[in-house]
Amino acid sequence: MTRITPHLLRTLPLPQPGADGDKEDRGRVLVIGGSTEVPGGALLAGTAALRAGAGKLQIATVRSVAPHLGLAVPEARVFGLPETPAGGIDPAAAEQLIETAVLCDAVLLGPGMLDREAAAALTVALVKGLGSDPVLVIDAGSLPCLGDVKDALRRRAGRTILTPHAGEMASLCGVGREAVEVDQPGTARRVAADFQAVVALKGPCTCIVAPDGRSWIYEDGNVGLATSGSGDTLAGVVAGLAARGVEPARAAIWGVHLHGEAGNRLARSRGPLGFLARELLAEIPALMAELGR
């Protein structure tokens, strides 16, 4: 596996907007997620996408939460969707979401989804209903059911990015968490090939594998990143980069590095434990600027 370093990233530059460019040039990202219990997952992911440079943000979440989320993220257009008795997004919203998603450059599906049955049904409907565009980032509550749409994901031919931690990967593969942790690179490689998706398998070291077998590893994170909302933030950064036109494997590589280095900066300034996922967000733009020099 190739180690992810600043030197590597400078050989994989991000697209830069022209001096006369506008927000349309940096892409539109749609975050589908949140629930009555965890509306913050969609908030963190959406804000992270903007911090990564996406031009426009849309958030689709449960109707009872949408007005509050709109006030919390005034930069976003927020859609209120019908919700299940358990407080999740009703799968009946799939058709409406597909109509919105096809107009976007990247879609992030899964953060903050706690109603497992509803999340699975919605995820299956969306994956089947979308073609190869937009780039689809799948995280959290939308990951365990992907075996039901493997053929649809394979047809997307690398236009999907999966961002599981070991527990989510274990659920997806139908194995114990220990089996994933003992062979993190091998597990990521098998799933990337099987689903024809870019896989960023999170952990103390994060392994990224492309469908063609190319692989990278980020080893420089810190234990403080293992905190509530951290994964939502990472997924949002990756989706924001993808919306800007960064190809999926490169978006995952950059996203993992930016997320990890943001944690390292906070560990130095605040201490190794106790910084918040929301605090990672403000570190992202400066890190991108420094690496883009």
Short mmCIF file of N, CA and C in Angstrom, two decimals, residues 123-257:
data_model
loop_
_atom_site.label_atom_id
_atom_site.label_comp_id
_atom_site.label_asym_id
_atom_site.label_seq_id
_atom_site.Cartn_x
_atom_site.Cartn_y
_atom_site.Cartn_z
N THR A 123 -31.94 3.17 0.95
CA THR A 123 -30.65 3.00 0.27
C THR A 123 -30.80 2.11 -0.96
N VAL A 124 -31.50 1.00 -0.82
CA VAL A 124 -31.70 0.08 -1.95
C VAL A 124 -32.41 0.80 -3.09
N ALA A 125 -33.46 1.55 -2.76
CA ALA A 125 -34.23 2.25 -3.80
C ALA A 125 -33.38 3.31 -4.50
N LEU A 126 -32.57 4.03 -3.74
CA LEU A 126 -31.76 5.09 -4.34
C LEU A 126 -30.66 4.52 -5.22
N VAL A 127 -29.97 3.50 -4.73
CA VAL A 127 -28.89 2.92 -5.53
C VAL A 127 -29.44 2.34 -6.83
N LYS A 128 -30.57 1.67 -6.75
CA LYS A 128 -31.17 1.11 -7.96
C LYS A 128 -31.68 2.19 -8.90
N GLY A 129 -32.11 3.32 -8.34
CA GLY A 129 -32.71 4.37 -9.17
C GLY A 129 -31.73 5.32 -9.80
N LEU A 130 -30.50 5.38 -9.27
CA LEU A 130 -29.50 6.28 -9.82
C LEU A 130 -28.65 5.55 -10.86
N GLY A 131 -28.22 6.27 -11.86
CA GLY A 131 -27.30 5.70 -12.83
C GLY A 131 -25.87 5.85 -12.33
N SER A 132 -24.94 6.03 -13.25
CA SER A 132 -23.54 6.15 -12.87
C SER A 132 -23.21 7.53 -12.31
N ASP A 133 -24.06 8.50 -12.54
CA ASP A 133 -23.91 9.84 -11.98
C ASP A 133 -25.09 10.12 -11.07
N PRO A 134 -24.88 10.85 -10.00
CA PRO A 134 -23.65 11.48 -9.53
C PRO A 134 -22.73 10.50 -8.81
N VAL A 135 -21.55 10.99 -8.39
CA VAL A 135 -20.72 10.20 -7.48
C VAL A 135 -21.52 9.97 -6.20
N LEU A 136 -21.50 8.74 -5.70
CA LEU A 136 -22.28 8.38 -4.52
C LEU A 136 -21.33 7.99 -3.39
N VAL A 137 -21.42 8.70 -2.28
CA VAL A 137 -20.65 8.37 -1.08
C VAL A 137 -21.62 7.73 -0.09
N ILE A 138 -21.31 6.52 0.36
CA ILE A 138 -22.22 5.78 1.24
C ILE A 138 -21.54 5.55 2.57
N ASP A 139 -22.24 5.93 3.65
CA ASP A 139 -21.65 5.92 4.98
C ASP A 139 -22.67 5.40 5.99
N ALA A 140 -22.19 5.01 7.13
CA ALA A 140 -22.99 4.78 8.35
C ALA A 140 -24.18 3.87 8.11
N GLY A 141 -25.39 4.37 8.39
CA GLY A 141 -26.58 3.53 8.36
C GLY A 141 -26.96 2.95 7.02
N SER A 142 -26.37 3.45 5.95
CA SER A 142 -26.68 2.92 4.62
C SER A 142 -25.74 1.81 4.18
N LEU A 143 -24.73 1.48 4.96
CA LEU A 143 -23.74 0.50 4.54
C LEU A 143 -24.16 -0.97 4.68
N PRO A 144 -24.81 -1.38 5.77
CA PRO A 144 -25.01 -2.82 5.97
C PRO A 144 -25.84 -3.52 4.91
N CYS A 145 -26.71 -2.78 4.20
CA CYS A 145 -27.62 -3.42 3.24
C CYS A 145 -27.06 -3.51 1.83
N LEU A 146 -25.83 -3.10 1.61
CA LEU A 146 -25.34 -2.96 0.23
C LEU A 146 -25.21 -4.28 -0.51
N GLY A 147 -25.17 -5.39 0.22
CA GLY A 147 -25.16 -6.68 -0.47
C GLY A 147 -26.39 -6.89 -1.33
N ASP A 148 -27.48 -6.20 -1.01
CA ASP A 148 -28.73 -6.33 -1.78
C ASP A 148 -28.68 -5.56 -3.09
N VAL A 149 -27.70 -4.68 -3.25
CA VAL A 149 -27.61 -3.87 -4.48
C VAL A 149 -26.21 -3.98 -5.09
N LYS A 150 -25.56 -5.10 -4.87
CA LYS A 150 -24.19 -5.26 -5.37
C LYS A 150 -24.12 -5.09 -6.88
N ASP A 151 -25.06 -5.68 -7.61
CA ASP A 151 -25.02 -5.58 -9.07
C ASP A 151 -25.18 -4.13 -9.53
N ALA A 152 -26.07 -3.40 -8.87
CA ALA A 152 -26.27 -1.99 -9.23
C ALA A 152 -25.01 -1.18 -8.95
N LEU A 153 -24.35 -1.46 -7.85
CA LEU A 153 -23.11 -0.76 -7.54
C LEU A 153 -22.01 -1.12 -8.52
N ARG A 154 -21.93 -2.36 -8.90
CA ARG A 154 -20.92 -2.78 -9.88
C ARG A 154 -21.12 -2.05 -11.21
N ARG A 155 -22.37 -1.83 -11.58
CA ARG A 155 -22.64 -1.11 -12.84
C ARG A 155 -22.20 0.35 -12.76
N ARG A 156 -22.02 0.86 -11.56
CA ARG A 156 -21.58 2.25 -11.41
C ARG A 156 -20.07 2.37 -11.68
N ALA A 157 -19.38 1.24 -11.74
CA ALA A 157 -17.99 1.16 -12.21
C ALA A 157 -17.07 2.18 -11.55
N GLY A 158 -16.99 2.11 -10.22
CA GLY A 158 -16.04 2.96 -9.52
C GLY A 158 -16.55 4.34 -9.15
N ARG A 159 -17.82 4.62 -9.43
CA ARG A 159 -18.38 5.94 -9.12
C ARG A 159 -19.03 5.98 -7.73
N THR A 160 -18.67 5.02 -6.90
CA THR A 160 -19.18 4.93 -5.53
C THR A 160 -18.01 4.88 -4.57
N ILE A 161 -18.16 5.55 -3.42
CA ILE A 161 -17.15 5.54 -2.37
C ILE A 161 -17.82 5.05 -1.09
N LEU A 162 -17.27 4.00 -0.48
CA LEU A 162 -17.78 3.47 0.77
C LEU A 162 -16.84 3.88 1.90
N THR A 163 -17.40 4.35 3.03
CA THR A 163 -16.55 4.84 4.12
C THR A 163 -16.92 4.16 5.45
N PRO A 164 -16.75 2.84 5.55
CA PRO A 164 -17.12 2.13 6.78
C PRO A 164 -16.02 2.14 7.83
N HIS A 165 -16.43 2.03 9.10
CA HIS A 165 -15.47 1.61 10.12
C HIS A 165 -15.56 0.10 10.25
N ALA A 166 -14.76 -0.49 11.12
CA ALA A 166 -14.65 -1.95 11.16
C ALA A 166 -15.99 -2.62 11.46
N GLY A 167 -16.77 -2.05 12.36
CA GLY A 167 -18.06 -2.64 12.69
C GLY A 167 -19.02 -2.63 11.52
N GLU A 168 -19.06 -1.52 10.79
CA GLU A 168 -19.94 -1.43 9.62
C GLU A 168 -19.47 -2.37 8.51
N MET A 169 -18.17 -2.48 8.35
CA MET A 169 -17.64 -3.40 7.35
C MET A 169 -17.96 -4.84 7.73
N ALA A 170 -17.90 -5.16 9.01
CA ALA A 170 -18.24 -6.51 9.45
C ALA A 170 -19.70 -6.83 9.13
N SER A 171 -20.60 -5.88 9.37
CA SER A 171 -22.02 -6.09 9.04
C SER A 171 -22.21 -6.28 7.55
N LEU A 172 -21.51 -5.49 6.75
CA LEU A 172 -21.62 -5.61 5.30
C LEU A 172 -21.13 -6.97 4.81
N CYS A 173 -20.04 -7.44 5.39
CA CYS A 173 -19.44 -8.70 4.94
C CYS A 173 -20.01 -9.94 5.63
N GLY A 174 -20.79 -9.74 6.68
CA GLY A 174 -21.35 -10.88 7.40
C GLY A 174 -20.32 -11.65 8.20
N VAL A 175 -19.34 -10.92 8.75
CA VAL A 175 -18.30 -11.55 9.57
C VAL A 175 -18.20 -10.80 10.89
N GLY A 176 -17.39 -11.31 11.81
CA GLY A 176 -17.16 -10.62 13.07
C GLY A 176 -16.22 -9.44 12.89
N ARG A 177 -16.34 -8.48 13.79
CA ARG A 177 -15.48 -7.30 13.72
C ARG A 177 -14.01 -7.68 13.78
N GLU A 178 -13.69 -8.70 14.58
CA GLU A 178 -12.29 -9.11 14.72
C GLU A 178 -11.71 -9.56 13.38
N ALA A 179 -12.52 -10.20 12.56
CA ALA A 179 -12.04 -10.67 11.26
C ALA A 179 -11.66 -9.50 10.36
N VAL A 180 -12.37 -8.39 10.49
CA VAL A 180 -12.03 -7.20 9.72
C VAL A 180 -10.75 -6.56 10.26
N GLU A 181 -10.68 -6.44 11.57
CA GLU A 181 -9.54 -5.75 12.18
C GLU A 181 -8.23 -6.49 11.99
N VAL A 182 -8.28 -7.82 11.92
CA VAL A 182 -7.04 -8.58 11.78
C VAL A 182 -6.49 -8.51 10.36
N ASP A 183 -7.32 -8.17 9.39
CA ASP A 183 -6.86 -8.07 7.99
C ASP A 183 -7.57 -6.90 7.31
N GLN A 184 -7.30 -5.71 7.80
CA GLN A 184 -7.95 -4.52 7.28
C GLN A 184 -7.66 -4.31 5.79
N PRO A 185 -6.41 -4.36 5.35
CA PRO A 185 -6.15 -4.15 3.92
C PRO A 185 -6.81 -5.21 3.04
N GLY A 186 -6.73 -6.48 3.45
CA GLY A 186 -7.33 -7.54 2.65
C GLY A 186 -8.83 -7.42 2.55
N THR A 187 -9.48 -7.05 3.66
CA THR A 187 -10.93 -6.87 3.64
C THR A 187 -11.32 -5.73 2.71
N ALA A 188 -10.62 -4.61 2.83
CA ALA A 188 -10.93 -3.47 1.95
C ALA A 188 -10.73 -3.83 0.48
N ARG A 189 -9.68 -4.59 0.20
CA ARG A 189 -9.40 -4.98 -1.18
C ARG A 189 -10.50 -5.88 -1.75
N ARG A 190 -10.96 -6.84 -0.95
CA ARG A 190 -12.01 -7.75 -1.42
C ARG A 190 -13.31 -7.00 -1.68
N VAL A 191 -13.69 -6.10 -0.79
CA VAL A 191 -14.95 -5.37 -0.96
C VAL A 191 -14.86 -4.41 -2.14
N ALA A 192 -13.72 -3.74 -2.30
CA ALA A 192 -13.56 -2.83 -3.43
C ALA A 192 -13.72 -3.56 -4.76
N ALA A 193 -13.14 -4.76 -4.86
CA ALA A 193 -13.25 -5.53 -6.09
C ALA A 193 -14.66 -6.08 -6.28
N ASP A 194 -15.25 -6.55 -5.19
CA ASP A 194 -16.56 -7.19 -5.25
C ASP A 194 -17.66 -6.20 -5.63
N PHE A 195 -17.58 -4.98 -5.07
CA PHE A 195 -18.61 -3.97 -5.31
C PHE A 195 -18.22 -2.96 -6.38
N GLN A 196 -16.99 -3.06 -6.88
CA GLN A 196 -16.48 -2.09 -7.85
C GLN A 196 -16.66 -0.66 -7.33
N ALA A 197 -16.20 -0.48 -6.09
CA ALA A 197 -16.31 0.81 -5.42
C ALA A 197 -14.98 1.14 -4.76
N VAL A 198 -14.74 2.42 -4.56
CA VAL A 198 -13.61 2.85 -3.74
C VAL A 198 -13.99 2.61 -2.28
N VAL A 199 -13.11 2.00 -1.52
CA VAL A 199 -13.37 1.71 -0.11
C VAL A 199 -12.35 2.45 0.74
N ALA A 200 -12.86 3.22 1.71
CA ALA A 200 -12.00 3.83 2.74
C ALA A 200 -12.39 3.20 4.06
N LEU A 201 -11.63 2.19 4.48
CA LEU A 201 -11.92 1.45 5.70
C LEU A 201 -11.21 2.12 6.87
N LYS A 202 -12.01 2.73 7.74
CA LYS A 202 -11.48 3.57 8.81
C LYS A 202 -11.01 2.74 10.00
N GLY A 203 -10.01 3.28 10.69
CA GLY A 203 -9.48 2.63 11.87
C GLY A 203 -8.27 3.39 12.36
N PRO A 204 -7.49 2.82 13.29
CA PRO A 204 -6.25 3.47 13.72
C PRO A 204 -5.36 3.82 12.51
N CYS A 205 -5.35 2.95 11.52
CA CYS A 205 -4.84 3.24 10.19
C CYS A 205 -6.04 3.13 9.23
N THR A 206 -6.13 4.01 8.27
CA THR A 206 -7.23 3.95 7.31
C THR A 206 -6.71 3.46 5.97
N CYS A 207 -7.33 2.40 5.46
CA CYS A 207 -6.94 1.81 4.18
C CYS A 207 -7.91 2.24 3.09
N ILE A 208 -7.38 2.69 1.99
CA ILE A 208 -8.18 3.09 0.83
C ILE A 208 -7.80 2.19 -0.33
N VAL A 209 -8.80 1.58 -0.95
CA VAL A 209 -8.55 0.68 -2.07
C VAL A 209 -9.50 1.04 -3.20
N ALA A 210 -8.96 1.13 -4.42
CA ALA A 210 -9.75 1.38 -5.62
C ALA A 210 -10.20 0.04 -6.21
N PRO A 211 -11.22 0.04 -7.06
CA PRO A 211 -11.70 -1.22 -7.64
C PRO A 211 -10.63 -1.99 -8.41
N ASP A 212 -9.66 -1.28 -8.97
CA ASP A 212 -8.61 -1.97 -9.74
C ASP A 212 -7.47 -2.48 -8.86
N GLY A 213 -7.60 -2.34 -7.54
CA GLY A 213 -6.60 -2.87 -6.63
C GLY A 213 -5.56 -1.88 -6.14
N ARG A 214 -5.49 -0.70 -6.73
CA ARG A 214 -4.57 0.30 -6.20
C ARG A 214 -4.95 0.59 -4.75
N SER A 215 -3.96 0.81 -3.89
CA SER A 215 -4.27 0.96 -2.48
C SER A 215 -3.33 1.96 -1.81
N TRP A 216 -3.86 2.60 -0.78
CA TRP A 216 -3.15 3.62 -0.03
C TRP A 216 -3.46 3.45 1.45
N ILE A 217 -2.58 3.96 2.31
CA ILE A 217 -2.82 3.86 3.75
C ILE A 217 -2.44 5.17 4.42
N TYR A 218 -3.29 5.59 5.36
CA TYR A 218 -3.01 6.78 6.17
C TYR A 218 -2.75 6.30 7.59
N GLU A 219 -1.55 6.59 8.09
CA GLU A 219 -1.11 6.05 9.38
C GLU A 219 -0.84 7.13 10.42
N ASP A 220 -1.18 8.36 10.13
CA ASP A 220 -0.72 9.47 10.97
C ASP A 220 -1.82 10.13 11.79
N GLY A 221 -2.97 9.47 11.95
CA GLY A 221 -4.04 10.04 12.75
C GLY A 221 -3.76 9.91 14.24
N ASN A 222 -4.76 10.27 15.05
CA ASN A 222 -4.60 10.19 16.50
C ASN A 222 -5.90 9.72 17.13
N VAL A 223 -5.80 9.28 18.38
CA VAL A 223 -6.93 8.65 19.05
C VAL A 223 -8.09 9.62 19.27
N GLY A 224 -7.80 10.92 19.29
CA GLY A 224 -8.86 11.90 19.49
C GLY A 224 -9.89 11.92 18.39
N LEU A 225 -9.53 11.41 17.21
CA LEU A 225 -10.48 11.35 16.09
C LEU A 225 -11.57 10.32 16.32
N ALA A 226 -11.36 9.41 17.26
CA ALA A 226 -12.38 8.41 17.58
C ALA A 226 -13.40 9.03 18.51
N THR A 227 -14.27 9.88 17.95
CA THR A 227 -15.25 10.63 18.73
C THR A 227 -16.54 10.77 17.93
N SER A 228 -17.64 11.00 18.61
CA SER A 228 -18.94 11.10 17.95
C SER A 228 -18.93 12.15 16.85
N GLY A 229 -19.41 11.77 15.68
CA GLY A 229 -19.53 12.70 14.56
C GLY A 229 -18.31 12.77 13.67
N SER A 230 -17.20 12.15 14.08
CA SER A 230 -15.98 12.24 13.29
C SER A 230 -16.16 11.60 11.91
N GLY A 231 -16.84 10.44 11.87
CA GLY A 231 -17.06 9.79 10.58
C GLY A 231 -17.96 10.59 9.66
N ASP A 232 -18.96 11.28 10.21
CA ASP A 232 -19.82 12.14 9.41
C ASP A 232 -19.00 13.26 8.76
N THR A 233 -18.07 13.79 9.54
CA THR A 233 -17.22 14.85 9.02
C THR A 233 -16.35 14.36 7.87
N LEU A 234 -15.74 13.19 8.04
CA LEU A 234 -14.92 12.62 6.96
C LEU A 234 -15.75 12.39 5.71
N ALA A 235 -16.90 11.77 5.86
CA ALA A 235 -17.74 11.49 4.69
C ALA A 235 -18.14 12.78 3.98
N GLY A 236 -18.40 13.83 4.74
CA GLY A 236 -18.76 15.10 4.13
C GLY A 236 -17.62 15.72 3.35
N VAL A 237 -16.41 15.64 3.89
CA VAL A 237 -15.24 16.16 3.16
C VAL A 237 -15.07 15.42 1.84
N VAL A 238 -15.17 14.09 1.88
CA VAL A 238 -15.02 13.29 0.66
C VAL A 238 -16.09 13.66 -0.36
N ALA A 239 -17.33 13.82 0.10
CA ALA A 239 -18.41 14.19 -0.83
C ALA A 239 -18.20 15.57 -1.41
N GLY A 240 -17.72 16.50 -0.59
CA GLY A 240 -17.46 17.84 -1.09
C GLY A 240 -16.39 17.86 -2.16
N LEU A 241 -15.33 17.08 -1.95
CA LEU A 241 -14.27 17.00 -2.97
C LEU A 241 -14.80 16.36 -4.24
N ALA A 242 -15.60 15.31 -4.10
CA ALA A 242 -16.17 14.65 -5.28
C ALA A 242 -17.06 15.61 -6.05
N ALA A 243 -17.81 16.45 -5.35
CA ALA A 243 -18.68 17.42 -6.02
C ALA A 243 -17.86 18.41 -6.84
N ARG A 244 -16.64 18.67 -6.42
CA ARG A 244 -15.76 19.59 -7.14
C ARG A 244 -15.18 18.96 -8.40
N GLY A 245 -15.44 17.68 -8.61
CA GLY A 245 -14.93 17.01 -9.80
C GLY A 245 -13.71 16.16 -9.55
N VAL A 246 -13.34 15.97 -8.29
CA VAL A 246 -12.20 15.11 -7.96
C VAL A 246 -12.62 13.66 -8.14
N GLU A 247 -11.83 12.88 -8.87
CA GLU A 247 -12.23 11.49 -9.13
C GLU A 247 -12.26 10.73 -7.80
N PRO A 248 -13.11 9.67 -7.70
CA PRO A 248 -13.42 9.07 -6.41
C PRO A 248 -12.23 8.63 -5.57
N ALA A 249 -11.27 7.92 -6.13
CA ALA A 249 -10.14 7.47 -5.31
C ALA A 249 -9.36 8.66 -4.77
N ARG A 250 -9.13 9.66 -5.60
CA ARG A 250 -8.40 10.84 -5.15
C ARG A 250 -9.17 11.60 -4.08
N ALA A 251 -10.50 11.68 -4.23
CA ALA A 251 -11.33 12.34 -3.21
C ALA A 251 -11.19 11.63 -1.87
N ALA A 252 -11.17 10.30 -1.89
CA ALA A 252 -11.02 9.55 -0.64
C ALA A 252 -9.63 9.77 -0.03
N ILE A 253 -8.59 9.75 -0.85
CA ILE A 253 -7.22 9.95 -0.36
C ILE A 253 -7.10 11.33 0.30
N TRP A 254 -7.53 12.36 -0.40
CA TRP A 254 -7.45 13.71 0.14
C TRP A 254 -8.33 13.85 1.38
N GLY A 255 -9.54 13.31 1.31
CA GLY A 255 -10.45 13.45 2.44
C GLY A 255 -9.90 12.83 3.71
N VAL A 256 -9.35 11.63 3.60
CA VAL A 256 -8.78 10.95 4.76
C VAL A 256 -7.61 11.75 5.32
N HIS A 257 -6.75 12.25 4.45
CA HIS A 257 -5.60 13.01 4.93
C HIS A 257 -6.04 14.31 5.60
#
